[in-house]
XYZ file of C-alpha atoms in Angstrom:
655
model
C 9.744 -0.205 12.301
C 7.296 2.650 12.859
C 6.086 2.330 16.451
C 3.418 4.971 15.814
C 1.423 2.607 13.602
C 0.236 0.790 16.768
C -1.777 3.877 17.743
C -3.181 4.308 14.236
C -4.684 0.788 14.210
C -6.336 1.132 17.614
C -7.620 -1.439 20.064
C -8.116 -4.252 17.566
C -4.377 -4.451 16.873
C -3.562 -4.111 20.583
C -5.923 -6.880 21.692
C -4.865 -9.175 18.830
C -1.160 -8.667 19.560
C -1.533 -9.241 23.295
C -3.823 -12.273 22.897
C -1.645 -13.940 20.244
C 1.361 -13.707 22.584
C -0.006 -14.217 26.093
C -2.585 -16.913 25.334
C -0.117 -19.412 23.754
C 2.414 -18.495 26.443
C -0.071 -19.291 29.201
C -1.163 -22.504 27.461
C 2.459 -23.550 26.942
C 3.412 -22.871 30.553
C 0.287 -24.694 31.754
C 1.130 -27.746 29.659
C 4.667 -27.510 30.960
C 3.500 -27.478 34.597
C 0.879 -30.204 34.187
C 2.786 -32.623 31.949
C 6.350 -31.501 31.404
C 7.500 -31.447 34.998
C 6.112 -34.955 35.522
C 7.884 -36.394 32.478
C 11.048 -34.308 32.690
C 12.523 -33.873 36.127
C 16.151 -32.953 35.510
C 15.501 -31.087 32.229
C 12.362 -29.258 33.388
C 14.275 -25.959 33.835
C 14.745 -25.761 30.060
C 11.043 -25.724 29.251
C 10.194 -22.022 29.906
C 12.881 -20.847 27.456
C 11.719 -23.262 24.762
C 8.063 -22.292 25.353
C 8.811 -18.573 24.950
C 10.787 -19.236 21.769
C 7.804 -21.114 20.264
C 5.436 -18.196 21.093
C 7.429 -15.541 19.224
C 5.926 -13.687 16.264
C 8.504 -11.636 14.367
C 7.701 -8.295 12.755
C 10.472 -8.444 10.067
C 9.453 -11.977 9.049
C 5.786 -11.016 8.703
C 6.612 -7.793 6.832
C 8.512 -9.778 4.184
C 5.681 -12.325 3.927
C 3.080 -9.602 3.409
C 5.260 -7.994 0.756
C 5.631 -11.318 -1.064
C 1.874 -11.897 -0.906
C 1.284 -8.307 -2.121
C -1.042 -7.487 0.780
C 1.342 -5.247 2.723
C -0.865 -2.225 2.075
C -4.190 -3.918 2.700
C -6.241 -3.230 5.803
C -5.484 -6.749 7.007
C -1.779 -6.260 6.333
C -1.655 -3.079 8.390
C -3.576 -4.687 11.241
C -1.304 -7.741 11.308
C 1.839 -5.575 11.256
C 0.607 -3.491 14.183
C -0.371 -6.598 16.140
C 2.953 -8.278 15.356
C 4.842 -5.213 16.530
C 3.145 -5.611 19.905
C 4.006 -9.325 19.833
C 7.628 -8.464 19.149
C 7.791 -6.116 22.117
C 6.143 -8.622 24.464
C 8.324 -11.460 23.146
C 11.451 -9.363 23.588
C 10.436 -8.565 27.167
C 9.715 -12.241 27.871
C 13.046 -13.357 26.392
C 14.971 -10.763 28.408
C 13.232 -11.933 31.592
C 13.897 -15.586 30.765
C 17.573 -14.817 30.079
C 17.844 -13.023 33.423
C 16.209 -15.977 35.179
C 18.647 -18.359 33.520
C 21.573 -16.168 34.617
C 20.149 -16.190 38.139
C 19.893 -19.993 38.137
C 23.327 -20.638 36.640
C 25.512 -17.766 37.910
C 23.631 -16.312 40.863
C 21.727 -13.164 41.791
C 24.692 -10.769 41.465
C 25.299 -11.551 37.791
C 21.542 -11.379 37.113
C 21.396 -7.926 38.743
C 24.396 -6.764 36.676
C 22.749 -7.978 33.461
C 19.468 -6.283 34.371
C 21.319 -3.033 35.090
C 23.105 -3.299 31.733
C 19.764 -3.693 29.905
C 18.261 -0.659 31.684
C 21.351 1.505 31.068
C 21.420 0.451 27.404
C 17.773 1.446 26.859
C 18.356 4.725 28.735
C 21.359 5.562 26.504
C 19.371 4.764 23.365
C 16.429 6.971 24.341
C 18.320 9.975 25.706
C 21.581 9.914 23.747
C 21.586 7.839 20.567
C 18.119 8.739 19.227
C 18.684 12.513 19.669
C 22.041 12.010 17.969
C 20.282 10.387 15.004
C 17.990 13.409 14.628
C 21.078 15.644 14.857
C 22.574 13.704 11.929
C 19.379 14.303 9.944
C 19.468 18.024 10.697
C 23.093 18.194 9.573
C 22.158 16.707 6.188
C 20.949 19.275 3.607
C 17.540 18.575 2.098
C 17.856 16.285 -0.911
C 21.418 15.208 -0.044
C 22.513 11.775 1.164
C 23.849 10.984 4.622
C 27.637 11.180 4.933
C 29.425 7.821 4.807
C 31.173 8.594 8.104
C 27.844 8.526 9.961
C 26.896 5.229 8.294
C 30.231 3.686 9.290
C 29.696 4.775 12.893
C 26.239 3.160 12.902
C 27.756 -0.030 11.467
C 30.310 -0.148 14.290
C 27.513 0.466 16.802
C 25.588 -2.518 15.404
C 28.609 -4.804 15.827
C 29.495 -3.373 19.235
C 25.994 -3.725 20.687
C 25.793 -7.291 19.358
C 28.951 -8.177 21.286
C 27.661 -6.438 24.407
C 24.363 -8.336 24.176
C 26.239 -11.613 23.983
C 28.548 -10.596 26.851
C 25.607 -9.923 29.155
C 23.937 -13.248 28.389
C 21.393 -12.056 25.815
C 20.938 -13.006 22.173
C 23.091 -11.283 19.569
C 19.857 -9.834 18.155
C 18.878 -7.737 21.183
C 21.416 -4.952 20.785
C 20.905 -4.279 17.052
C 17.127 -4.770 17.326
C 16.657 -2.104 19.999
C 19.190 0.137 18.229
C 17.051 -0.132 15.100
C 14.070 1.214 17.041
C 16.132 4.286 17.941
C 16.920 5.102 14.291
C 14.227 7.289 12.625
C 12.515 5.390 9.811
C 12.314 6.668 6.252
C 14.538 9.146 4.424
C 17.178 10.354 4.710
C 18.741 8.135 7.402
C 16.588 5.013 7.356
C 16.530 4.806 3.562
C 20.311 5.287 3.338
C 20.964 2.439 5.776
C 18.604 0.184 3.811
C 20.256 1.067 0.507
C 23.743 0.483 1.948
C 23.121 -2.774 3.799
C 20.028 -4.494 2.476
C 21.433 -6.000 -0.719
C 24.542 -7.457 0.936
C 22.663 -8.712 3.994
C 19.716 -10.200 2.082
C 21.734 -11.731 -0.749
C 24.873 -12.839 1.131
C 24.628 -13.036 4.915
C 21.045 -14.274 5.170
C 21.405 -17.229 2.752
C 24.690 -18.172 4.433
C 23.116 -18.088 7.886
C 20.083 -20.140 6.863
C 22.366 -22.621 5.094
C 24.593 -23.079 8.138
C 21.535 -23.609 10.344
C 20.194 -26.161 7.871
C 23.549 -27.962 7.948
C 23.166 -28.318 11.724
C 19.865 -30.158 11.346
C 19.712 -33.901 10.914
C 16.356 -35.321 9.910
C 17.405 -38.772 11.148
C 17.341 -37.325 14.669
C 13.572 -36.835 14.548
C 12.712 -39.869 16.628
C 10.318 -39.630 19.530
C 12.354 -42.040 21.588
C 12.697 -39.921 24.733
C 10.419 -37.858 26.952
C 12.043 -34.492 26.125
C 11.575 -34.989 22.381
C 8.005 -36.258 22.764
C 6.988 -33.415 25.033
C 8.449 -30.779 22.688
C 6.483 -32.225 19.783
C 3.305 -31.927 21.871
C 4.316 -28.427 22.992
C 4.798 -27.165 19.411
C 1.316 -28.377 18.429
C -0.379 -26.952 21.534
C 1.287 -23.550 21.148
C 0.438 -23.333 17.433
C -3.241 -24.107 18.094
C -3.298 -21.690 21.045
C -1.707 -18.948 18.918
C -4.306 -19.479 16.205
C -7.137 -19.253 18.739
C -5.611 -16.257 20.513
C -5.275 -14.414 17.198
C -8.772 -15.435 16.071
C -10.934 -14.313 18.996
C -10.255 -10.499 19.045
C -10.970 -9.927 15.317
C -14.099 -12.108 15.465
C -15.261 -10.108 18.477
C -14.688 -6.945 16.392
C -17.013 -8.487 13.727
C -14.299 -9.196 11.175
C -15.383 -11.718 8.484
C -14.422 -15.298 9.359
C -12.120 -15.762 6.347
C -10.235 -12.556 7.141
C -9.968 -13.510 10.827
C -8.562 -16.941 9.891
C -6.102 -15.239 7.552
C -4.990 -12.903 10.341
C -4.512 -15.873 12.687
C -2.358 -17.652 10.087
C -0.242 -14.543 9.598
C 0.260 -14.150 13.354
C 1.358 -17.801 13.563
C 3.935 -17.515 10.771
C 7.582 -18.326 11.499
C 10.808 -17.494 9.710
C 14.472 -16.668 10.055
C 14.092 -14.765 13.345
C 12.616 -17.814 15.054
C 15.441 -19.856 13.518
C 17.939 -17.563 15.235
C 16.253 -18.001 18.615
C 16.278 -21.792 18.240
C 19.944 -21.655 17.216
C 20.716 -19.460 20.241
C 19.027 -21.941 22.614
C 20.824 -24.815 20.916
C 24.174 -23.081 21.452
C 23.305 -22.704 25.158
C 22.401 -26.410 25.263
C 18.899 -25.512 26.415
C 17.564 -27.128 23.240
C 18.997 -30.484 22.174
C 19.965 -31.246 18.581
C 16.850 -33.405 18.272
C 14.524 -30.626 19.413
C 16.415 -28.070 17.301
C 15.868 -30.207 14.206
C 12.182 -30.677 15.053
C 11.755 -26.937 15.580
C 13.437 -26.146 12.245
C 11.124 -28.602 10.484
C 8.119 -26.875 12.118
C 9.344 -23.545 10.690
C 9.630 -25.126 7.252
C 6.135 -26.666 7.383
C 4.509 -23.394 8.501
C 6.520 -21.327 5.997
C 5.276 -23.533 3.139
C 1.656 -24.032 4.179
C 0.718 -20.610 5.630
C 1.175 -18.554 2.406
C -0.847 -21.099 0.424
C -3.686 -20.998 2.946
C -3.588 -17.191 3.061
C -3.931 -16.984 -0.726
C -6.845 -19.437 -0.564
C -8.705 -17.620 2.229
C -8.002 -13.965 1.509
C -8.752 -12.148 -1.734
C -7.912 -8.426 -1.347
C -9.936 -7.466 -4.415
C -13.153 -8.552 -2.670
C -13.106 -5.493 -0.480
C -13.233 -3.227 -3.542
C -16.486 -4.669 -4.880
C -19.160 -1.984 -5.100
C -22.697 -2.879 -4.063
C -24.230 0.402 -5.184
C -23.962 2.739 -8.154
C -20.939 4.959 -7.603
C -20.367 6.857 -10.799
C -21.029 10.296 -12.279
C -24.127 9.237 -14.225
C -25.972 8.159 -11.100
C -24.766 11.081 -8.989
C -27.971 13.038 -8.480
C -28.224 16.579 -9.794
C -27.501 19.342 -7.295
C -25.534 16.983 -5.057
C -21.873 16.871 -4.133
C -19.542 15.068 -6.532
C -16.760 13.257 -4.693
C -13.497 12.874 -6.609
C -10.277 11.161 -5.536
C -7.200 12.456 -7.379
C -3.780 10.810 -7.232
C -0.491 12.708 -7.451
C 2.885 11.094 -8.186
C 5.074 14.042 -9.179
C 4.824 17.837 -8.837
C 4.098 18.169 -12.562
C 0.796 16.276 -12.047
C -0.625 19.004 -9.809
C -1.440 21.796 -12.298
C -3.176 19.498 -14.804
C -5.361 17.874 -12.152
C -6.382 21.211 -10.645
C -7.273 22.511 -14.120
C -9.446 19.433 -14.732
C -11.240 20.015 -11.436
C -11.768 23.684 -12.286
C -13.377 22.958 -15.645
C -15.754 20.466 -13.995
C -17.605 23.602 -12.837
C -18.111 23.257 -9.082
C -20.911 25.490 -7.766
C -23.070 25.969 -4.698
C -25.736 23.783 -6.267
C -23.233 21.100 -7.311
C -20.257 21.298 -4.932
C -17.081 19.319 -5.382
C -15.400 17.241 -2.655
C -11.788 16.543 -3.598
C -9.680 13.900 -1.873
C -6.024 14.227 -2.839
C -3.731 11.233 -2.389
C 0.004 11.867 -2.755
C 1.695 8.551 -3.605
C 5.319 8.063 -2.495
C 7.442 4.954 -2.941
C 8.292 3.134 0.280
C 12.066 3.298 0.905
C 13.903 2.891 4.194
C 11.139 1.375 6.326
C 9.429 -1.991 6.520
C 5.886 -0.803 7.162
C 3.815 1.450 4.892
C 2.459 4.694 6.284
C -0.747 6.576 5.564
C -0.984 10.220 6.650
C -4.101 12.366 6.857
C -2.953 15.970 6.683
C -6.222 17.091 8.269
C -5.567 15.317 11.569
C -1.793 14.899 11.704
C 0.380 16.790 14.110
C 3.280 18.750 12.708
C 6.300 16.548 13.223
C 9.774 16.366 11.790
C 8.986 13.181 9.890
C 5.695 14.284 8.314
C 6.059 18.002 7.610
C 7.908 17.780 4.301
C 6.309 14.712 2.677
C 3.671 16.560 0.614
C 4.425 20.231 1.103
C 3.978 21.237 -2.560
C 0.768 19.230 -2.889
C -0.699 20.728 0.284
C 0.109 24.312 -0.732
C -1.291 23.938 -4.266
C -4.580 22.309 -3.298
C -5.123 24.577 -0.303
C -4.797 27.514 -2.685
C -7.294 25.848 -5.038
C -9.743 25.402 -2.144
C -9.333 29.011 -1.001
C -9.996 30.235 -4.543
C -13.254 28.256 -4.647
C -14.660 28.818 -1.175
C -18.046 27.268 -0.355
C -18.024 25.201 -3.575
C -14.906 23.027 -3.154
C -13.680 21.105 -0.115
C -10.219 19.530 -0.170
C -8.810 16.752 2.016
C -5.185 15.735 1.479
C -3.543 12.408 2.287
C -0.093 10.893 1.778
C 0.524 7.207 1.158
C 4.062 5.848 1.480
C 4.038 2.276 0.236
C 5.690 -0.159 -2.136
C 4.794 0.383 -5.781
C 3.249 -3.070 -6.175
C 0.542 -2.354 -3.593
C -0.223 1.353 -4.016
C -3.589 0.427 -5.515
C -4.603 -0.857 -2.056
C -4.522 2.625 -0.521
C -6.288 4.197 -3.494
C -9.140 1.686 -3.449
C -9.520 1.736 0.333
C -9.630 5.552 0.420
C -12.109 5.596 -2.470
C -14.375 3.166 -0.608
C -14.029 5.021 2.673
C -14.917 8.408 1.140
C -17.648 7.044 -1.196
C -16.082 8.697 -4.233
C -17.744 8.615 -7.651
C -14.563 9.179 -9.668
C -10.860 8.426 -9.286
C -8.428 10.473 -11.409
C -5.017 8.986 -12.230
C -2.136 10.695 -14.099
C -0.818 9.016 -17.245
C 2.638 7.449 -17.020
C 4.144 9.605 -19.780
C 5.218 13.224 -19.617
C 5.587 15.339 -22.766
C 7.669 18.450 -23.295
C 6.228 21.591 -24.904
C 7.494 20.494 -28.337
C 5.773 17.087 -28.136
C 8.793 14.972 -27.148
C 8.414 12.326 -24.443
C 10.444 13.528 -21.440
C 9.610 10.815 -18.942
C 8.012 7.370 -19.002
C 7.408 5.451 -15.765
C 6.369 1.832 -16.286
C 5.497 1.384 -12.603
C 2.818 4.096 -12.846
C 1.434 2.378 -15.937
C 1.223 -0.910 -14.009
C -0.592 0.892 -11.197
C -3.077 2.408 -13.653
C -3.809 -0.998 -15.180
C -4.389 -2.493 -11.731
C -6.753 0.334 -10.815
C -8.796 -0.127 -13.996
C -9.488 -3.695 -12.863
C -10.053 -3.052 -9.147
C -11.475 0.478 -8.821
C -14.615 0.604 -6.649
C -16.073 3.475 -8.704
C -15.606 5.178 -12.055
C -12.042 5.977 -13.000
C -10.333 8.390 -15.366
C -6.772 8.537 -16.707
C -5.608 12.097 -17.359
C -3.089 12.507 -20.186
C -1.535 15.971 -20.000
C -0.131 16.875 -23.404
C 0.628 20.464 -22.426
C -2.447 22.661 -22.180
C -3.728 21.587 -18.780
C -0.326 21.840 -17.181
C 0.457 25.307 -18.585
C -2.779 27.268 -18.352
C -5.581 27.911 -15.925
C -9.112 29.055 -16.734
C -9.222 32.846 -16.859
C -11.763 35.511 -17.688
C -9.888 36.418 -20.879
C -9.903 33.053 -22.684
C -12.157 30.126 -23.420
C -11.210 26.518 -22.796
C -12.224 24.397 -25.781
C -13.369 20.910 -24.793
C -14.506 18.091 -27.075
C -16.307 14.898 -26.134
C -16.089 12.081 -28.692
C -19.141 9.849 -28.259
C -19.404 6.391 -29.849
C -21.749 4.680 -27.396
C -21.630 2.269 -24.480
C -21.319 2.541 -20.690
C -17.936 4.270 -20.669
C -18.966 6.865 -23.264
C -22.162 7.612 -21.356
C -20.120 8.130 -18.186
C -17.687 10.409 -20.063
C -20.609 12.395 -21.463
C -22.031 12.813 -17.942
C -18.713 14.327 -16.849
C -18.586 16.581 -19.927
C -22.145 17.706 -19.207
C -20.981 19.174 -15.881
C -18.514 21.354 -17.804
C -21.290 22.825 -19.929
C -22.365 24.977 -16.968
C -19.012 26.782 -16.914
C -19.183 30.211 -18.536
C -15.663 29.922 -19.956
C -15.963 26.411 -21.399
C -16.765 25.846 -25.062
C -18.014 22.242 -25.214
C -18.450 20.298 -28.434
C -20.054 16.849 -28.328
C -19.253 14.855 -31.471
C -21.322 11.716 -32.002
C -19.671 9.211 -34.345
C -22.402 7.051 -35.936
C -21.650 3.947 -37.938
C -23.132 4.190 -41.434
C -26.192 1.982 -41.853
C -27.078 1.966 -38.135
C -29.013 5.249 -37.946
C -32.272 3.461 -37.102
C -30.802 0.886 -34.717
C -33.250 0.113 -31.880
C -31.106 -2.150 -29.701
C -31.353 -1.471 -25.960
C -27.787 -0.151 -25.673
C -28.417 2.279 -28.554
C -31.619 3.438 -26.903
C -29.661 4.238 -23.727
C -27.135 6.174 -25.821
C -29.847 8.210 -27.534
C -31.590 8.866 -24.225
C -28.545 10.411 -22.540
C -27.641 12.369 -25.692
C -31.147 13.813 -25.873
C -31.087 14.586 -22.145
C -27.808 16.485 -22.449
C -29.131 18.391 -25.506
C -32.290 19.303 -23.642
C -30.380 20.581 -20.611
C -28.160 22.784 -22.766
C -30.729 24.341 -25.099
C -29.812 27.936 -25.823
C -26.261 27.745 -24.503
C -23.901 29.614 -26.806
C -20.824 27.508 -26.205
C -22.397 24.024 -26.265
C -22.391 22.442 -29.742
C -23.582 18.997 -30.884
C -22.268 17.403 -34.074
C -22.931 14.063 -35.725
C -20.398 12.331 -37.963
C -21.331 9.333 -40.109
C -18.338 6.992 -40.512
C -17.965 3.600 -42.142
C -14.813 2.311 -40.387
C -11.956 3.143 -38.039
C -9.810 4.670 -40.744
C -12.441 7.316 -41.520
C -12.891 8.009 -37.807
C -9.128 8.527 -37.402
C -9.063 10.812 -40.446
C -11.844 13.029 -39.044
C -10.127 13.208 -35.645
C -6.806 14.195 -37.219
C -8.526 17.082 -38.974
C -10.104 18.565 -35.848
C -7.823 17.602 -32.962
C -5.859 20.858 -32.953
C -9.058 22.840 -32.362
C -9.394 21.668 -28.737
C -7.543 21.987 -25.454
C -9.093 18.950 -23.779
C -10.708 15.857 -25.287
C -12.873 13.464 -23.263
C -13.494 9.888 -24.379
C -14.760 6.640 -22.912
C -12.340 3.752 -22.563
C -14.636 1.157 -24.215
C -12.223 -1.693 -23.479
C -12.849 -4.836 -25.577
C -15.851 -3.190 -27.245
C -15.978 -3.822 -30.995
C -17.776 -1.320 -33.210
C -17.649 -0.269 -36.869
C -16.458 3.224 -35.884
C -13.142 1.802 -34.560
C -12.699 -1.265 -36.771
C -9.065 -1.836 -37.694
C -7.662 0.598 -35.108
C -7.107 -1.992 -32.371
C -4.282 -3.589 -34.351
C -2.178 -0.443 -33.869
C -3.020 0.077 -30.200
C -0.024 0.887 -27.979
C -1.792 1.546 -24.672
C -4.765 -0.813 -24.172
C -5.491 0.830 -20.805
C -6.654 3.939 -22.710
C -8.980 2.089 -25.056
C -8.890 2.478 -28.826
C -9.933 6.137 -28.970
C -7.727 7.197 -26.082
C -4.745 5.396 -27.557
C -5.323 7.090 -30.906
C -5.442 10.536 -29.305
C -2.145 10.154 -27.407
C -0.349 8.554 -30.330
C 3.085 10.010 -31.056
C 1.991 10.425 -34.669
C -0.471 13.121 -33.650
C 1.619 16.162 -32.824
C -0.949 18.058 -30.784
C -1.102 19.773 -27.403
C -4.652 18.669 -26.549
C -4.859 16.830 -23.255
C -6.991 13.688 -23.041
C -9.231 12.378 -20.273
C -10.173 8.704 -20.648
C -13.138 7.582 -18.521
C -14.183 4.094 -17.481
C -17.507 3.638 -15.716
C -17.712 1.647 -12.480
C -17.385 -2.032 -13.337
C -19.619 -4.676 -11.824
C -17.703 -7.204 -9.726
C -18.882 -10.650 -8.783
């Protein structure tokens, strides 16, 4: 758990977390005072503990739910995690107080004072001894090395020991390990090592066994409302659930959140899982909760656990937030205005190729370039994703080394292009399945016109595939569907990663134009390069034989942008236009094979699901549909070339 995320989500998370805990607690205690104490005289002392247990919202339970629903990285997911973290802290405080009150009632004030002193001393030791010791362990571990097993074994013994101490002082077995977990720094190397060591065994062995044993203790035949205690608890569960929904609903609505999203947040805050099951089991062991009420409470967990995810999926569609309501592409970016580009980095070898692509896009004082760099890191060793802005972050132990190479490289790029390039760098640490959330949200927030993604394959200098990451390919496919602006996939076959534009050499760029929205967008990007003094641009227009006089609207748009680009580049020595008449895809492929080695970079439009005579028959051999037919042909293993490829897809309209 990253406590710092509470600050990053601001007042909305704070108010939602407080309201979703205190409001149902106040309602539950009010119902208890007004009704419970009249119906239940001898058993009335049990009600506060049961009420607090019903009001709990658990951070680990919600984190797993959000991961299953694939909205962990969404804005709503981050807000709910921050709010739930506050709920957890308030619930923990309430449960500690209730346990102390129970000790006071059963054993007297002396034992209650001893237990309170033990809690305070325990927290003091964690803050001033154990947490510094954890950072000492991290400092003793060389960069890139794993934590020594001896340290892990000591932490394991501490978990068991603090569980026993919690039980000895009248608290739940969870308190000791839970607070100890807060003292352990999240993320690598320590947090990730603990997760890798324990998570599989705990999740696949202990957790199913625990849930099974709790289920064996329930008896559905006991659910009979034949006594006042059982009847009142049924009423209490309903009242607290409704109160929790209302308490979670009001703050986001006041902050002008859409109704569907606010209802989704309220459902998430009301979700229950294995942590609540442990609290009910703990109260049942103390005979505060009868077997009947324990069974009823377990059934309530089951009902909410089944219904809440279904309702969340019905109410909340994360892709809606990526819908663009205005033109955000290169074609409609006005001349002499700033072009905003979001580039994504996975590995260090992506950096040089991306910077080279940005350089050849010819930033100038008249047409400056705003670059937003997002370094994507897989989430390991923490439950909550983290998003770092390196413009506003403070230098801390946990953040300083996340994106050091990326920061140095792009800062150098910015310094070498002063007054024409501005660079802002971010780091996203999230699960692979939801990385697209951060990319889309950042693109929307910064109003970018183009998102650049690296291809999932890496080639060696002799044309052999060195690395292939299927998770990056999945991310690219998701982005092509959800991107709020135009998007480009950069395939570095060698040139871009090895060389930079210099005064001694020309960079030879080709743009293969067939027609359509994506090709027009790609041509608009290529047109920016024509202003660079060291770029030799060749635009090759492939025309299907027999369609030279075609007057369809789409063809008219194609001819208009081609003529506009020709007109703007009249007299330029290194801008060449060619027209190739082809009858089918085979002839197109043959022409490309004959000229591909003449260029360092080739730009094409994706043209997904667009049928044309120029590419007929090529789709049957397509290996990477995300690149389109032309892009797939250019990166084919059969073409042993070093030319890099940039595949562009124009902003898609979303309904």
